[in-house]
Short mmCIF file of C-alpha atoms in Angstrom, two decimals:
data_model
loop_
_atom_site.label_atom_id
_atom_site.label_comp_id
_atom_site.label_asym_id
_atom_site.label_seq_id
_atom_site.Cartn_x
_atom_site.Cartn_y
_atom_site.Cartn_z
CA MET X 271 20.31 -22.27 0.54
CA GLU X 272 19.04 -21.52 4.06
CA ASN X 273 15.53 -20.28 4.67
CA LYS X 274 14.79 -17.14 6.64
CA VAL X 275 12.36 -18.59 9.20
CA GLU X 276 11.52 -22.21 9.82
CA ILE X 277 7.92 -23.12 10.65
CA ASN X 278 6.62 -26.65 11.13
CA ALA X 279 2.97 -25.75 11.34
CA SER X 280 1.63 -26.83 7.96
CA PRO X 281 2.87 -28.90 5.02
CA SER X 282 1.34 -26.56 2.41
CA ILE X 283 2.66 -23.07 2.99
CA GLU X 284 4.65 -20.65 0.93
CA TYR X 285 8.37 -21.11 0.30
CA VAL X 286 10.59 -18.10 0.94
CA ASN X 287 14.37 -17.90 1.02
CA SER X 288 16.89 -15.09 1.25
CA SER X 289 17.79 -15.01 -2.42
CA GLY X 290 14.33 -15.32 -3.87
CA GLU X 291 15.28 -18.58 -5.63
CA THR X 292 13.18 -21.73 -5.55
CA PRO X 293 14.40 -24.00 -2.74
CA PRO X 294 15.11 -27.64 -3.49
CA ASN X 295 12.57 -30.38 -2.76
CA GLY X 296 12.46 -31.29 0.91
CA ALA X 297 13.47 -27.82 2.09
CA PRO X 298 11.58 -26.71 5.21
CA PRO X 299 8.67 -24.42 4.36
CA THR X 300 8.14 -20.88 5.60
CA SER X 301 5.17 -18.57 5.62
CA SER X 302 5.03 -14.95 4.43
CA LEU X 303 5.41 -12.23 7.06
CA ALA X 304 2.67 -10.00 5.74
CA ASN X 305 -0.80 -10.41 4.38
CA LYS X 306 -1.59 -10.35 0.72
CA ASP X 307 -3.04 -6.86 0.63
CA ARG X 308 0.04 -5.32 2.15
CA ALA X 309 2.34 -7.22 -0.18
CA ASP X 310 0.33 -6.10 -3.21
CA GLU X 311 0.38 -2.51 -1.99
CA GLU X 312 4.15 -2.57 -1.54
CA ASN X 313 4.62 -4.07 -4.99
CA ASP X 314 2.42 -1.36 -6.50
CA ASN X 315 4.50 1.30 -4.80
CA ILE X 316 7.75 -0.26 -6.00
CA ASP X 317 6.42 -0.55 -9.56
CA LYS X 318 5.27 3.06 -9.52
CA ARG X 319 8.64 4.32 -8.34
CA SER X 320 10.50 2.11 -10.81
CA GLU X 321 8.47 3.54 -13.67
CA GLU X 322 9.37 7.09 -12.62
CA LYS X 323 13.07 6.33 -12.28
CA PRO X 324 15.05 7.56 -15.30
CA ALA X 325 17.82 5.37 -16.65
CA GLY X 326 21.21 6.01 -15.04
CA THR X 327 19.91 7.79 -11.93
CA LYS X 328 19.96 6.55 -8.36
CA PHE X 329 16.75 8.23 -7.14
CA THR X 330 13.35 8.77 -8.73
CA TYR X 331 11.66 12.12 -9.28
CA HIS X 332 9.26 11.22 -6.46
CA GLN X 333 12.18 10.80 -4.05
CA LYS X 334 13.99 13.95 -5.19
CA ALA X 335 10.86 16.13 -4.93
CA THR X 336 10.03 14.71 -1.50
CA PHE X 337 13.53 15.32 -0.17
CA ALA X 338 13.67 18.87 -1.56
CA SER X 339 10.33 19.71 0.07
CA ALA X 340 11.44 18.32 3.42
CA MET X 341 14.74 20.21 3.30
CA MET X 342 13.11 23.57 2.48
CA ALA X 343 10.45 23.14 5.15
CA SER X 344 13.00 22.15 7.80
CA LEU X 345 15.21 25.11 6.94
CA SER X 346 12.48 27.74 7.06
CA ASN X 347 10.47 26.35 9.99
CA MET X 348 13.38 25.92 12.39
CA MET X 349 14.86 29.28 11.46
CA ALA X 350 11.53 30.97 12.09
CA ALA X 351 11.17 29.20 15.45
CA SER X 352 14.56 30.41 16.74
CA ILE X 353 14.65 34.06 15.63
CA ILE X 354 13.22 35.35 18.93
CA SER X 355 16.24 34.24 20.99
CA VAL X 356 18.22 37.48 20.70
CA PHE X 357 15.74 40.34 20.89
CA TYR X 358 12.52 39.00 22.42
CA PRO X 359 13.92 38.91 26.00
CA ILE X 360 14.85 42.58 25.68
CA GLU X 361 11.38 43.61 24.53
CA ALA X 362 9.68 41.34 27.07
CA LYS X 363 11.71 42.79 29.94
CA ALA X 364 10.79 46.30 28.77
CA LYS X 365 7.14 45.23 28.99
CA GLY X 366 7.65 44.20 32.63
CA MET X 367 8.05 40.39 32.30
CA ASN X 368 10.50 38.77 34.71
CA GLN X 369 13.25 36.35 33.71
CA THR X 370 11.34 33.25 34.82
CA VAL X 371 8.28 34.05 32.71
CA ILE X 372 10.48 34.82 29.71
CA GLY X 373 12.12 31.42 30.09
CA LEU X 374 8.70 29.76 30.27
CA VAL X 375 7.71 31.41 26.97
CA PHE X 376 10.70 29.75 25.34
CA SER X 377 9.86 26.41 27.01
CA ALA X 378 6.25 26.57 25.77
CA PHE X 379 7.42 25.79 22.23
CA ALA X 380 9.22 22.61 23.34
CA LEU X 381 6.26 21.58 25.50
CA THR X 382 3.70 21.50 22.69
CA THR X 383 6.27 20.02 20.32
CA GLY X 384 6.74 17.13 22.73
CA ILE X 385 3.00 16.65 23.19
CA GLY X 386 2.07 17.11 19.56
CA SER X 387 4.70 14.92 17.87
CA PRO X 388 3.37 11.48 18.94
CA ILE X 389 -0.22 12.65 18.33
CA TRP X 390 0.61 13.68 14.77
CA GLY X 391 2.51 10.42 14.31
CA LYS X 392 -0.66 8.50 15.17
CA PHE X 393 -2.95 10.44 12.84
CA ILE X 394 -0.70 11.20 9.87
CA PRO X 395 -1.94 8.14 7.89
CA VAL X 396 -5.56 9.08 8.62
CA PHE X 397 -5.43 12.71 7.49
CA GLY X 398 -2.59 12.21 5.02
CA ALA X 399 1.11 12.92 5.46
CA ARG X 400 1.06 15.62 2.78
CA PHE X 401 -1.83 17.47 4.44
CA ILE X 402 -0.23 17.37 7.92
CA PHE X 403 3.10 18.50 6.45
CA LEU X 404 1.62 21.49 4.63
CA ALA X 405 -0.88 22.45 7.35
CA GLY X 406 1.83 22.43 10.02
CA ALA X 407 4.03 24.74 7.98
CA PHE X 408 1.06 27.07 7.39
CA VAL X 409 0.39 27.29 11.13
CA THR X 410 4.09 27.91 11.85
CA GLY X 411 4.33 30.70 9.30
CA GLY X 412 1.05 32.26 10.40
CA CYS X 413 2.12 32.25 14.05
CA ASN X 414 5.35 34.01 13.15
CA VAL X 415 3.46 36.76 11.39
CA LEU X 416 1.04 37.09 14.33
CA PHE X 417 3.92 37.26 16.81
CA GLY X 418 5.08 40.46 15.14
CA PHE X 419 1.90 42.21 16.33
CA ILE X 420 2.21 41.45 20.06
CA VAL X 421 4.51 44.43 20.53
CA ASP X 422 1.37 46.58 20.21
CA MET X 423 -0.38 44.89 23.16
CA PRO X 424 -1.41 47.62 25.63
CA THR X 425 -0.63 45.81 28.90
CA ARG X 426 1.91 43.38 30.28
CA ALA X 427 -0.82 40.78 30.88
CA THR X 428 -2.01 40.79 27.26
CA PHE X 429 1.57 40.79 25.96
CA THR X 430 2.35 37.77 28.14
CA ALA X 431 -0.86 35.91 27.32
CA PHE X 432 -0.46 36.29 23.55
CA SER X 433 3.24 35.37 23.78
CA PHE X 434 2.31 32.06 25.40
CA ALA X 435 -0.70 31.39 23.16
CA ILE X 436 1.13 31.99 19.88
CA ARG X 437 4.26 30.16 20.99
CA LEU X 438 2.23 27.11 22.09
CA LEU X 439 0.35 27.03 18.78
CA GLU X 440 3.60 27.45 16.84
CA GLY X 441 5.04 24.42 18.64
CA LEU X 442 2.08 22.32 17.49
CA GLY X 443 2.50 23.48 13.90
CA SER X 444 6.24 22.90 13.90
CA SER X 445 5.85 19.42 15.42
CA ALA X 446 3.31 18.51 12.72
CA THR X 447 5.67 19.46 9.91
CA LYS X 448 8.74 17.94 11.54
CA THR X 449 7.02 14.64 12.33
CA ALA X 450 5.41 14.38 8.90
CA SER X 451 8.73 15.26 7.28
CA ALA X 452 10.62 12.49 9.11
CA ALA X 453 7.85 9.97 8.40
CA ILE X 454 7.69 10.86 4.71
CA VAL X 455 11.46 10.72 4.26
CA ALA X 456 11.77 7.38 6.08
CA PHE X 457 8.90 5.95 4.00
CA THR X 458 10.31 7.27 0.72
CA PHE X 459 13.91 6.16 1.40
CA PRO X 460 13.49 2.73 3.10
CA GLU X 461 17.06 1.69 2.28
CA ASN X 462 18.61 5.02 3.40
CA VAL X 463 16.58 5.95 6.46
CA GLY X 464 19.52 7.08 8.59
CA THR X 465 21.16 9.16 5.87
CA ALA X 466 17.96 10.87 4.73
CA VAL X 467 16.64 11.63 8.22
CA SER X 468 20.06 12.85 9.41
CA LEU X 469 20.28 15.27 6.46
CA ILE X 470 16.89 16.72 7.41
CA GLU X 471 17.98 16.95 11.06
CA MET X 472 21.22 18.64 10.00
CA THR X 473 19.34 21.23 7.98
CA GLY X 474 16.98 21.94 10.87
CA GLY X 475 19.85 22.12 13.36
CA LEU X 476 21.84 24.56 11.26
CA ALA X 477 18.73 26.67 10.66
CA TYR X 478 18.00 26.73 14.39
CA ALA X 479 21.60 27.80 15.04
CA ILE X 480 21.71 30.66 12.54
CA GLY X 481 18.13 31.80 13.22
CA PRO X 482 19.04 34.01 16.22
CA ALA X 483 21.77 35.79 14.22
CA ILE X 484 19.38 36.46 11.32
CA GLY X 485 16.70 37.57 13.76
CA GLY X 486 19.09 40.01 15.40
CA LEU X 487 20.13 41.50 12.04
CA LEU X 488 16.51 41.94 10.93
CA TYR X 489 15.61 43.45 14.31
CA ASP X 490 18.36 46.05 13.95
CA ALA X 491 17.24 46.78 10.41
CA GLY X 492 13.48 47.09 10.91
CA GLY X 493 12.48 46.74 14.56
CA PHE X 494 10.46 44.06 16.38
CA ARG X 495 7.95 43.30 13.64
CA PHE X 496 10.34 42.92 10.71
CA PRO X 497 11.99 39.55 11.66
CA PHE X 498 8.60 37.88 12.21
CA PHE X 499 7.07 39.25 9.03
CA ALA X 500 10.14 38.28 6.97
CA LEU X 501 10.64 34.75 8.32
CA GLY X 502 6.91 34.06 8.63
CA GLY X 503 6.48 35.15 5.02
CA LEU X 504 9.36 32.89 3.98
CA VAL X 505 7.73 29.88 5.67
CA LEU X 506 4.41 30.59 3.95
CA ALA X 507 6.09 31.12 0.57
CA ILE X 508 7.95 27.79 0.84
CA ASP X 509 4.72 26.13 1.96
CA ILE X 510 3.01 27.34 -1.22
CA ALA X 511 5.93 26.04 -3.31
CA ASN X 512 5.73 22.66 -1.52
CA PHE X 513 2.00 22.49 -2.26
CA PHE X 514 2.94 22.09 -5.93
CA LEU X 515 6.24 20.22 -5.44
CA LEU X 516 5.52 17.59 -2.76
CA PRO X 517 4.05 14.36 -4.23
CA GLN X 518 1.27 12.41 -2.56
CA GLN X 519 2.70 10.06 0.07
CA GLY X 520 1.33 6.52 0.50
CA GLN X 521 -2.40 6.01 0.08
CA LYS X 522 -4.77 8.95 0.30
CA LYS X 523 -6.30 7.47 3.44
CA GLU X 524 -4.82 4.68 5.52
CA GLU X 525 -5.28 3.23 8.97
CA SER X 526 -3.28 4.91 11.72
CA GLY X 527 -0.10 3.17 12.82
CA PRO X 528 -0.15 0.46 15.52
CA LEU X 529 1.05 2.59 18.45
CA THR X 530 0.44 -0.06 21.11
CA LEU X 531 2.19 -2.71 19.01
CA VAL X 532 5.23 -0.48 18.51
CA LEU X 533 5.36 0.38 22.22
CA SER X 534 5.13 -3.31 23.12
CA ILE X 535 8.60 -3.84 21.66
CA PRO X 536 11.25 -3.57 24.43
CA ALA X 537 13.91 -2.25 22.05
CA ILE X 538 11.74 0.77 21.23
CA TRP X 539 11.73 1.82 24.91
CA LEU X 540 15.50 1.41 25.05
CA ALA X 541 15.99 3.70 22.06
CA LEU X 542 13.59 6.28 23.52
CA LEU X 543 15.51 6.20 26.82
CA ALA X 544 18.73 6.87 24.93
CA VAL X 545 17.13 9.75 23.01
CA PHE X 546 15.71 11.30 26.19
CA VAL X 547 18.98 11.19 28.16
CA ALA X 548 20.98 12.40 25.15
CA ALA X 549 18.61 15.33 24.55
CA ILE X 550 18.74 16.34 28.22
CA SER X 551 22.54 16.14 28.28
CA LEU X 552 23.03 18.04 25.03
CA THR X 553 20.60 20.88 25.77
CA SER X 554 21.79 21.25 29.37
CA LEU X 555 24.86 22.95 27.92
CA VAL X 556 22.89 25.82 26.35
CA PRO X 557 22.51 27.97 29.52
CA THR X 558 25.69 26.78 31.28
CA VAL X 559 28.56 26.57 28.77
CA PRO X 560 28.56 30.31 27.85
CA ILE X 561 29.03 31.24 31.52
CA HIS X 562 31.75 28.60 31.94
CA LEU X 563 33.59 29.88 28.87
CA LYS X 564 33.25 33.47 30.06
CA GLU X 565 34.88 32.49 33.37
CA LEU X 566 37.79 31.00 31.40
CA GLY X 567 38.39 34.38 29.76
CA PHE X 568 36.76 33.95 26.35
CA THR X 569 35.19 37.01 24.72
CA VAL X 570 31.60 37.05 23.52
CA LEU X 571 32.76 36.78 19.91
CA GLN X 572 34.98 33.81 20.73
CA ILE X 573 32.13 32.10 22.58
CA SER X 574 29.95 32.61 19.47
CA PHE X 575 32.54 30.87 17.29
CA ILE X 576 32.85 28.00 19.78
CA PHE X 577 29.07 27.54 19.68
CA LEU X 578 29.25 27.63 15.89
CA SER X 579 31.77 24.77 15.98
CA PHE X 580 29.43 23.02 18.43
CA GLY X 581 26.53 23.13 15.96
CA LEU X 582 28.56 22.42 12.82
CA SER X 583 30.39 19.40 14.23
CA TYR X 584 27.15 17.88 15.53
CA ALA X 585 25.30 18.50 12.26
CA ILE X 586 28.02 17.17 9.95
CA SER X 587 28.81 14.15 12.12
CA SER X 588 25.12 13.25 12.34
CA VAL X 589 24.97 12.81 8.57
CA ILE X 590 28.08 10.63 8.61
CA TRP X 591 26.75 8.47 11.46
CA GLY X 592 23.38 8.19 9.73
CA ALA X 593 25.07 6.86 6.58
CA VAL X 594 27.12 4.40 8.66
CA ALA X 595 23.96 3.19 10.42
CA ASP X 596 22.31 2.59 7.03
CA ALA X 597 25.30 0.73 5.64
CA LYS X 598 26.28 -1.43 8.61
CA LYS X 599 22.99 -1.71 10.58
CA ALA X 600 25.15 -1.88 13.74
CA THR X 601 23.02 0.69 15.52
CA ARG X 602 23.28 -0.80 19.02
CA ILE X 603 27.08 -0.91 18.90
CA MET X 604 27.16 2.69 17.66
CA MET X 605 24.89 3.79 20.51
CA VAL X 606 27.14 2.10 23.10
CA PHE X 607 30.30 3.76 21.78
CA GLY X 608 28.44 7.06 21.41
CA ALA X 609 27.25 6.96 25.02
CA PHE X 610 30.76 6.18 26.26
CA GLY X 611 32.33 8.94 24.14
CA SER X 612 29.66 11.43 25.26
CA ALA X 613 30.35 10.57 28.92
CA LEU X 614 34.07 11.28 28.38
CA PHE X 615 33.08 14.57 26.73
CA PHE X 616 31.19 15.71 29.83
CA LEU X 617 33.96 14.53 32.17
CA PHE X 618 36.59 16.57 30.31
CA LEU X 619 34.32 19.56 29.72
CA GLY X 620 33.91 20.28 33.46
CA PRO X 621 36.52 19.07 33.96
CA SER X 622 35.36 16.57 36.55
CA GLN X 623 37.12 16.44 39.91
CA LEU X 624 37.63 12.73 39.20
CA LEU X 625 40.18 13.61 36.52
CA LYS X 626 42.15 16.05 38.71
CA ILE X 627 43.15 18.25 35.76
CA PRO X 628 42.90 22.06 35.49
CA SER X 629 40.28 23.81 33.37
CA THR X 630 41.95 25.64 30.49
CA LYS X 631 40.98 27.42 27.29
CA LEU X 632 42.77 24.84 25.15
CA LEU X 633 40.89 22.00 26.81
CA ALA X 634 37.53 23.65 26.11
CA ILE X 635 38.45 24.37 22.47
CA LEU X 636 39.46 20.75 21.87
CA VAL X 637 36.71 19.04 23.85
CA ILE X 638 33.56 20.83 22.63
CA PRO X 639 33.66 20.02 18.88
CA THR X 640 35.03 16.53 19.55
CA GLY X 641 32.36 15.81 22.17
CA THR X 642 29.49 16.84 19.93
CA VAL X 643 30.69 14.32 17.35
CA MET X 644 30.27 11.66 20.05
CA MET X 645 26.80 13.00 20.87
CA GLY X 646 25.90 12.61 17.20
CA LEU X 647 27.15 9.01 17.30
CA PHE X 648 24.88 8.39 20.30
CA ILE X 649 21.72 10.12 19.03
CA MET X 650 21.56 9.48 15.29
CA PRO X 651 21.45 5.64 15.27
CA THR X 652 18.45 5.60 17.63
CA PHE X 653 15.95 6.40 14.87
CA VAL X 654 17.32 3.69 12.59
CA ASP X 655 17.39 1.25 15.52
CA MET X 656 13.69 1.85 16.19
CA TYR X 657 12.92 1.25 12.52
CA ILE X 658 14.97 -1.99 12.44
CA SER X 659 13.42 -3.23 15.68
CA ALA X 660 9.89 -2.65 14.40
CA GLU X 661 10.70 -4.63 11.23
CA TRP X 662 12.20 -7.53 13.17
CA TYR X 663 9.25 -7.85 15.52
CA GLY X 664 6.87 -8.21 12.59
CA VAL X 665 5.39 -4.68 12.44
CA PRO X 666 4.57 -3.86 8.79
CA THR X 667 6.86 -1.07 7.59
CA ASN X 668 4.32 1.27 6.01
CA LEU X 669 3.67 5.00 6.32
CA GLY X 670 1.66 4.46 9.50
CA VAL X 671 4.60 2.82 11.28
CA THR X 672 7.18 5.35 10.10
CA SER X 673 4.81 8.10 11.33
CA ILE X 674 4.54 6.48 14.76
CA ILE X 675 8.31 6.10 15.05
CA ALA X 676 8.94 9.67 13.88
CA GLY X 677 6.35 11.03 16.31
CA LEU X 678 7.75 9.14 19.28
CA TRP X 679 11.34 10.09 18.46
CA ASN X 680 10.58 13.79 17.96
CA GLY X 681 8.31 13.94 21.00
CA VAL X 682 10.85 12.37 23.37
CA PHE X 683 13.66 14.55 22.01
CA ALA X 684 11.49 17.65 22.49
CA PHE X 685 10.71 16.72 26.11
CA GLY X 686 14.42 16.15 26.71
CA SER X 687 15.14 19.56 25.19
CA LEU X 688 12.60 21.04 27.60
CA VAL X 689 14.08 19.37 30.69
CA GLY X 690 17.76 19.80 29.74
CA PRO X 691 18.22 23.58 30.15
CA LEU X 692 16.17 23.62 33.37
CA LEU X 693 18.07 20.70 34.91
CA GLY X 694 21.46 21.90 33.69
CA GLY X 695 20.90 25.39 35.08
CA ALA X 696 19.64 24.07 38.43
CA LEU X 697 22.52 21.60 38.91
CA THR X 698 25.11 24.20 37.97
CA GLN X 699 23.62 26.74 40.36
CA VAL X 700 23.57 24.28 43.28
CA TYR X 701 26.73 22.18 42.72
CA GLY X 702 28.80 24.08 40.17
CA PHE X 703 29.60 23.40 36.52
CA ALA X 704 32.17 20.65 37.11
CA TYR X 705 29.86 18.62 39.37
CA ALA X 706 26.92 19.11 36.98
CA THR X 707 28.86 17.73 34.00
CA THR X 708 29.99 14.79 36.14
CA ILE X 709 26.35 13.97 36.93
CA PHE X 710 25.44 14.01 33.25
CA ALA X 711 28.47 11.82 32.47
CA GLY X 712 27.20 9.35 35.07
CA ALA X 713 23.77 9.32 33.44
CA LEU X 714 25.33 8.57 30.05
CA ILE X 715 27.46 5.76 31.50
CA SER X 716 24.31 4.30 33.07
CA VAL X 717 22.55 4.28 29.70
CA MET X 718 25.59 2.63 28.13
CA ILE X 719 25.44 -0.15 30.73
CA VAL X 720 21.71 -0.62 30.14
CA LEU X 721 22.37 -0.86 26.39
CA CYS X 722 24.99 -3.56 26.93
CA LEU X 723 22.85 -5.59 29.32
CA PHE X 724 19.84 -5.32 27.03
CA GLY X 725 21.94 -6.48 24.10
CA VAL X 726 22.96 -9.59 26.01
CA TRP X 727 19.37 -10.29 27.06
CA GLU X 728 18.04 -9.69 23.56
CA TYR X 729 20.55 -12.08 22.04
CA ARG X 730 19.98 -14.85 24.56
CA CYS X 731 16.20 -14.54 24.83
CA GLY X 732 14.98 -12.85 21.67
CA LYS X 733 16.43 -11.27 18.59
CA GLY X 734 19.54 -13.39 18.23
CA ARG X 735 18.10 -16.78 19.12
CA ARG X 736 14.49 -17.14 18.05
CA VAL X 737 11.70 -15.53 16.07
CA PRO X 738 9.70 -13.01 18.18
CA ARG X 739 6.21 -14.05 19.27
CA SER X 740 4.58 -11.12 17.42
CA ARG X 741 6.19 -12.28 14.20
CA LEU X 742 5.07 -15.86 14.74
CA GLU X 743 1.50 -14.70 15.43
CA MET X 744 1.49 -12.77 12.16
CA GLN X 745 2.64 -15.87 10.33
CA ALA X 746 -0.03 -17.99 12.03
CA ASN X 747 -2.73 -15.53 10.94
CA THR X 748 -1.94 -15.77 7.24
CA THR X 749 -4.84 -16.68 4.99
CA ASP X 750 -5.34 -20.02 3.25
CA GLU X 751 -4.64 -18.37 -0.08
CA GLU X 752 -1.25 -17.19 1.20
CA GLN X 753 -0.41 -20.71 2.35
CA VAL X 754 -0.78 -22.25 -1.13
CA PRO X 755 2.75 -23.34 -2.17
CA LEU X 756 4.33 -21.43 -5.01
CA ILE X 757 5.90 -24.63 -6.30
CA PRO X 758 3.82 -27.86 -6.19
CA ASN X 759 5.40 -30.66 -4.21
CA ASP X 760 5.42 -32.99 -7.23
CA VAL X 761 7.51 -30.67 -9.39
#
């Protein structure tokens, strides 16, 4: 039986092999990859969950309650964040705000989400994942209720100022809940990280997609205040329910995650680059595709259904790709194929002048839902890849690390979502839709090439050939007690 890692540093260190069986005499020794306290803590957590797990069930009550809380919070928070899309611009224009300022109000939410996510990821273990999760939802719901009152502001200046202030604060609250939710789910489902996180992302994406429609219906039924009071009240009601439903996560107070250690891993930066470019490319379509489809002769209702297929295909495929990433662990290969497929999507969507084909209704109908499936293949494995990379480079996989990874991932995606619509609109205005999509296709191809080159470098110089230095340093720092052999040499 082969050992996991061979170390020739000391004759009296702990034996470890892949099956957990005792190796034969003369087998090369290995040292543990974590200190004793962390190992004991993980064993305690496993024992606790095993005790809660009823016979014949796959998941424990702790896991089911955690997942239900995360799903409800994602549904209500993202729906509440998106309800202003339909009617707020109308009211804001009536108050005297110009189109640029209105757009900045929408961007303010993404700005504080991008800033707040990595900050929350750093401090979630300190303040507690459960507290950050519940407090963020409370702020989000409260901001929604407060937003309903800005229609009574007497001047354009006060209306504008409170729009920005509340929207910025809501972004912080939403980022707290979203980051804590991803960290909690990844920590609670260590063997199904991709599937669990993708289901939460799917719920949030669908809620964000249907939020504007619900907001418009409530606006027609009760005016400006009613959508904010209704959705804000829903967020607060679910937050109260989660106060009783959500179990305590990890220890009550832990050290914050090793941000600098995580960022010192080259593969983490590669995954973040992929997330950033993918988020920019995906969200660049929001202000440009409706105009392109209108020029092709689609009606507003038909465009709405196409966007519905856009959201549904991305959401459903993300869950499938997350499950595949969990099962196969081939995240880098999935990202390469996803980047290539996404580049083809943008080339055909234009369509690019390189293809020399006409733009037709049928082409748009076929390309959009197919292309978003490729975008899901590109984006979803990145989170699992960051998690796997952190494990390989010797970073202990506790709540602090999952919080850091979730914060970085959400923050970079939020910044990409902020840049995407601005860049997509600017490129389309200057060069036209076909040239703009060609530029984004080129960016995706560039990322694909970087992924391939990094994979070759990583195999030759790191992950595929030798144990990383950070992992060796952790092994070298093990205590004398850890280095006592489990089986005496004379046995």
